Amino acid sequence: ERFAAHHDVVPLDDDGLAGAVAEAELVVTCSGNGAVLGAGPLLAGRPELAAPGAFPVLDLSLGGDLTEEARALPGVRVIGLEEVRDRADETQREVIEQAQQVVDEGVARHLAKERSRGADPAIAAMRAEVGVLVDREIARVRARESEEVCAAVERSLRHLAGVMLHTPTVRGNQLAEEGRGEEFFAALTLLGIEVDR
């Protein structure tokens, strides 16, 4: 009653306690002043606690607010401070592990992106070489054909060059991300493309 006078709760006598237990889905004990909850009120409210079950009683008192008889009821599942702490630690570990995974994945993506930039000189050299060949062919056509024909040929050649360069560009970046950029550089030398590094 003294506690209820200063908190938004209703004090109960033994009969009222039994009724409250009957309606409750969870019982929390945390008086910390030596008051204990015995088996009597629990059984009065829920006779089925005499049989095996798992009705939860959360005992948050440092000294324990349940009698041994109440703890021993087959239908009662007592959850103490130690178990609450262990569960909290487990949850915290999971959160930390999830955060660590997010960081690791972010670092991995960043490093892969940085490695892929190692292919940039080779890709630039490849595009420059193809650009020279396209410009040379356009100049040859311009010398012999009309401006209309030349414009059509230029559009076609530049489109074809873009399509042809797409796959080796993507593959070059992939090889660089995998730490195999030298293979891409070596492949370009077979095509007569020299890369300044």
Short mmCIF file of C-alpha atoms in Angstrom, two decimals:
data_model
loop_
_atom_site.label_atom_id
_atom_site.label_comp_id
_atom_site.label_asym_id
_atom_site.label_seq_id
_atom_site.Cartn_x
_atom_site.Cartn_y
_atom_site.Cartn_z
CA GLU A 1 0.00 0.00 0.00
CA ARG A 2 2.85 2.41 0.74
CA PHE A 3 4.28 1.72 -2.73
CA ALA A 4 0.88 2.16 -4.38
CA ALA A 5 0.45 5.51 -2.66
CA HIS A 6 3.32 6.93 -4.70
CA HIS A 7 2.84 5.02 -7.94
CA ASP A 8 0.07 4.51 -10.45
CA VAL A 9 -0.86 1.01 -9.24
CA VAL A 10 -3.69 -0.57 -7.27
CA PRO A 11 -2.86 -2.49 -4.06
CA LEU A 12 -4.40 -5.95 -3.74
CA ASP A 13 -5.18 -8.19 -0.80
CA ASP A 14 -4.69 -11.96 -1.06
CA ASP A 15 -8.11 -12.49 -2.66
CA GLY A 16 -7.52 -9.71 -5.16
CA LEU A 17 -4.07 -11.06 -5.94
CA ALA A 18 -5.50 -14.46 -6.84
CA GLY A 19 -7.97 -12.80 -9.20
CA ALA A 20 -5.22 -10.73 -10.80
CA VAL A 21 -3.06 -13.82 -11.31
CA ALA A 22 -6.02 -15.54 -12.99
CA GLU A 23 -6.25 -12.71 -15.55
CA ALA A 24 -2.53 -12.09 -15.99
CA GLU A 25 -0.33 -13.34 -18.81
CA LEU A 26 2.81 -12.47 -16.87
CA VAL A 27 3.64 -11.84 -13.19
CA VAL A 28 6.47 -9.45 -12.31
CA THR A 29 7.92 -9.33 -8.78
CA CYS A 30 10.33 -6.58 -7.80
CA SER A 31 9.57 -5.34 -4.31
CA GLY A 32 13.12 -5.60 -3.02
CA ASN A 33 11.86 -5.16 0.55
CA GLY A 34 11.58 -8.75 1.60
CA ALA A 35 7.98 -9.26 0.51
CA VAL A 36 7.56 -12.65 -1.10
CA LEU A 37 5.00 -14.26 -3.34
CA GLY A 38 4.11 -17.76 -2.28
CA ALA A 39 2.61 -20.71 -4.08
CA GLY A 40 -0.82 -20.10 -2.50
CA PRO A 41 -1.91 -17.00 -4.44
CA LEU A 42 -0.49 -18.42 -7.66
CA LEU A 43 -2.40 -21.67 -7.29
CA ALA A 44 -5.54 -19.87 -6.15
CA GLY A 45 -5.54 -17.83 -9.33
CA ARG A 46 -4.25 -20.56 -11.61
CA PRO A 47 -4.75 -24.10 -10.27
CA GLU A 48 -3.21 -25.44 -13.49
CA LEU A 49 0.21 -24.30 -12.24
CA ALA A 50 0.30 -27.52 -10.20
CA ALA A 51 0.79 -29.33 -13.52
CA PRO A 52 3.75 -28.93 -15.90
CA GLY A 53 3.63 -25.71 -17.89
CA ALA A 54 5.47 -22.46 -18.52
CA PHE A 55 3.55 -19.58 -16.96
CA PRO A 56 6.13 -16.75 -16.81
CA VAL A 57 7.06 -15.09 -13.52
CA LEU A 58 9.66 -12.37 -13.92
CA ASP A 59 11.52 -11.99 -10.59
CA LEU A 60 13.54 -8.77 -10.74
CA SER A 61 14.31 -8.47 -7.05
CA LEU A 62 17.97 -8.80 -6.04
CA GLY A 63 17.03 -11.01 -3.13
CA GLY A 64 14.23 -12.83 -4.91
CA ASP A 65 10.54 -12.24 -4.25
CA LEU A 66 9.34 -15.84 -4.70
CA THR A 67 9.22 -18.53 -2.06
CA GLU A 68 10.89 -21.83 -2.81
CA GLU A 69 7.44 -23.44 -3.00
CA ALA A 70 6.38 -20.94 -5.68
CA ARG A 71 9.58 -21.51 -7.63
CA ALA A 72 9.04 -25.26 -7.46
CA LEU A 73 5.57 -25.18 -9.00
CA PRO A 74 5.68 -27.35 -12.17
CA GLY A 75 3.67 -24.81 -14.17
CA VAL A 76 5.82 -21.79 -13.31
CA ARG A 77 8.67 -20.56 -15.47
CA VAL A 78 10.79 -18.24 -13.30
CA ILE A 79 12.93 -15.68 -15.12
CA GLY A 80 15.46 -14.03 -12.82
CA LEU A 81 17.78 -11.06 -13.12
CA GLU A 82 20.71 -13.23 -14.20
CA GLU A 83 18.78 -14.68 -17.13
CA VAL A 84 17.55 -11.22 -18.12
CA ARG A 85 21.14 -9.98 -18.07
CA ASP A 86 22.36 -12.94 -20.13
CA ARG A 87 19.61 -12.38 -22.69
CA ALA A 88 20.47 -8.69 -22.87
CA ASP A 89 24.14 -9.52 -23.40
CA GLU A 90 23.17 -11.97 -26.14
CA THR A 91 21.01 -9.37 -27.85
CA GLN A 92 23.81 -6.83 -27.58
CA ARG A 93 26.25 -9.29 -29.11
CA GLU A 94 23.87 -9.85 -32.01
CA VAL A 95 23.53 -6.10 -32.58
CA ILE A 96 27.31 -5.67 -32.49
CA GLU A 97 27.81 -8.58 -34.88
CA GLN A 98 25.23 -7.13 -37.27
CA ALA A 99 26.89 -3.72 -37.12
CA GLN A 100 30.30 -5.32 -37.70
CA GLN A 101 28.93 -7.15 -40.72
CA VAL A 102 27.59 -3.91 -42.19
CA VAL A 103 30.99 -2.25 -41.67
CA ASP A 104 32.88 -5.21 -43.15
CA GLU A 105 30.65 -5.26 -46.22
CA GLY A 106 31.07 -1.51 -46.66
CA VAL A 107 34.86 -1.77 -46.39
CA ALA A 108 34.89 -4.68 -48.85
CA ARG A 109 32.86 -2.69 -51.38
CA HIS A 110 35.12 0.33 -50.95
CA LEU A 111 38.29 -1.73 -51.41
CA ALA A 112 36.85 -3.48 -54.45
CA LYS A 113 35.96 -0.11 -55.96
CA GLU A 114 39.47 1.18 -55.27
CA ARG A 115 41.01 -1.91 -56.86
CA SER A 116 38.77 -1.57 -59.91
CA ARG A 117 40.28 1.86 -60.53
CA GLY A 118 43.55 0.10 -61.21
CA ALA A 119 42.11 -0.82 -64.60
CA ASP A 120 41.39 2.82 -65.52
CA PRO A 121 44.69 3.40 -67.40
CA ALA A 122 44.20 0.23 -69.42
CA ILE A 123 40.58 1.05 -70.22
CA ALA A 124 41.54 4.59 -71.24
CA ALA A 125 44.29 3.24 -73.52
CA MET A 126 41.91 0.71 -75.07
CA ARG A 127 39.26 3.35 -75.75
CA ALA A 128 41.87 5.73 -77.17
CA GLU A 129 43.19 3.05 -79.54
CA VAL A 130 39.71 2.18 -80.78
CA GLY A 131 38.93 5.90 -81.10
CA VAL A 132 41.95 6.39 -83.34
CA LEU A 133 40.86 3.51 -85.60
CA VAL A 134 37.30 4.86 -85.82
CA ASP A 135 38.50 8.40 -86.61
CA ARG A 136 40.85 7.03 -89.30
CA GLU A 137 38.03 5.12 -90.97
CA ILE A 138 35.68 8.11 -90.80
CA ALA A 139 38.34 10.29 -92.42
CA ARG A 140 38.77 7.71 -95.22
CA VAL A 141 35.01 7.66 -95.86
CA ARG A 142 34.77 11.45 -95.75
CA ALA A 143 37.35 11.71 -98.50
CA ARG A 144 35.24 9.59 -100.86
CA GLU A 145 31.59 9.95 -99.86
CA SER A 146 28.98 12.64 -99.35
CA GLU A 147 28.47 14.36 -96.01
CA GLU A 148 25.20 12.47 -95.51
CA VAL A 149 26.85 9.10 -96.05
CA CYS A 150 29.79 10.10 -93.87
CA ALA A 151 27.46 11.12 -90.99
CA ALA A 152 25.64 7.77 -91.17
CA VAL A 153 28.91 5.83 -91.21
CA GLU A 154 30.24 7.85 -88.25
CA ARG A 155 27.13 7.14 -86.18
CA SER A 156 27.33 3.45 -86.97
CA LEU A 157 31.05 3.16 -86.24
CA ARG A 158 30.88 5.03 -82.94
CA HIS A 159 27.88 2.93 -81.83
CA LEU A 160 29.68 -0.27 -82.82
CA ALA A 161 32.81 0.84 -80.96
CA GLY A 162 30.79 1.53 -77.81
CA VAL A 163 29.14 -1.88 -77.97
CA MET A 164 32.44 -3.67 -78.57
CA LEU A 165 34.19 -1.83 -75.73
CA HIS A 166 31.47 -2.51 -73.16
CA THR A 167 32.32 -6.12 -72.35
CA PRO A 168 36.12 -5.72 -72.09
CA THR A 169 35.61 -2.60 -69.97
CA VAL A 170 33.36 -4.46 -67.53
CA ARG A 171 35.69 -7.47 -67.50
CA GLY A 172 38.72 -5.27 -66.93
CA ASN A 173 37.08 -3.71 -63.87
CA GLN A 174 36.12 -7.15 -62.56
CA LEU A 175 39.66 -8.47 -62.94
CA ALA A 176 41.03 -5.42 -61.16
CA GLU A 177 38.54 -5.86 -58.30
CA GLU A 178 39.70 -9.46 -57.96
CA GLY A 179 43.34 -8.37 -57.85
CA ARG A 180 43.99 -9.77 -61.35
CA GLY A 181 44.47 -6.49 -63.18
CA GLU A 182 47.79 -7.65 -64.66
CA GLU A 183 45.89 -10.21 -66.73
CA PHE A 184 43.90 -7.39 -68.34
CA PHE A 185 47.06 -5.39 -69.04
CA ALA A 186 48.68 -8.46 -70.59
CA ALA A 187 45.65 -9.10 -72.80
CA LEU A 188 45.83 -5.59 -74.18
CA THR A 189 49.49 -5.98 -75.12
CA LEU A 190 48.45 -8.88 -77.37
CA LEU A 191 46.33 -6.34 -79.27
CA GLY A 192 49.28 -3.98 -79.55
CA ILE A 193 47.91 -1.57 -76.95
CA GLU A 194 50.56 -0.20 -74.63
CA VAL A 195 49.48 1.18 -71.27
CA ASP A 196 51.30 3.94 -69.41
CA ARG A 197 51.32 3.17 -65.68
#
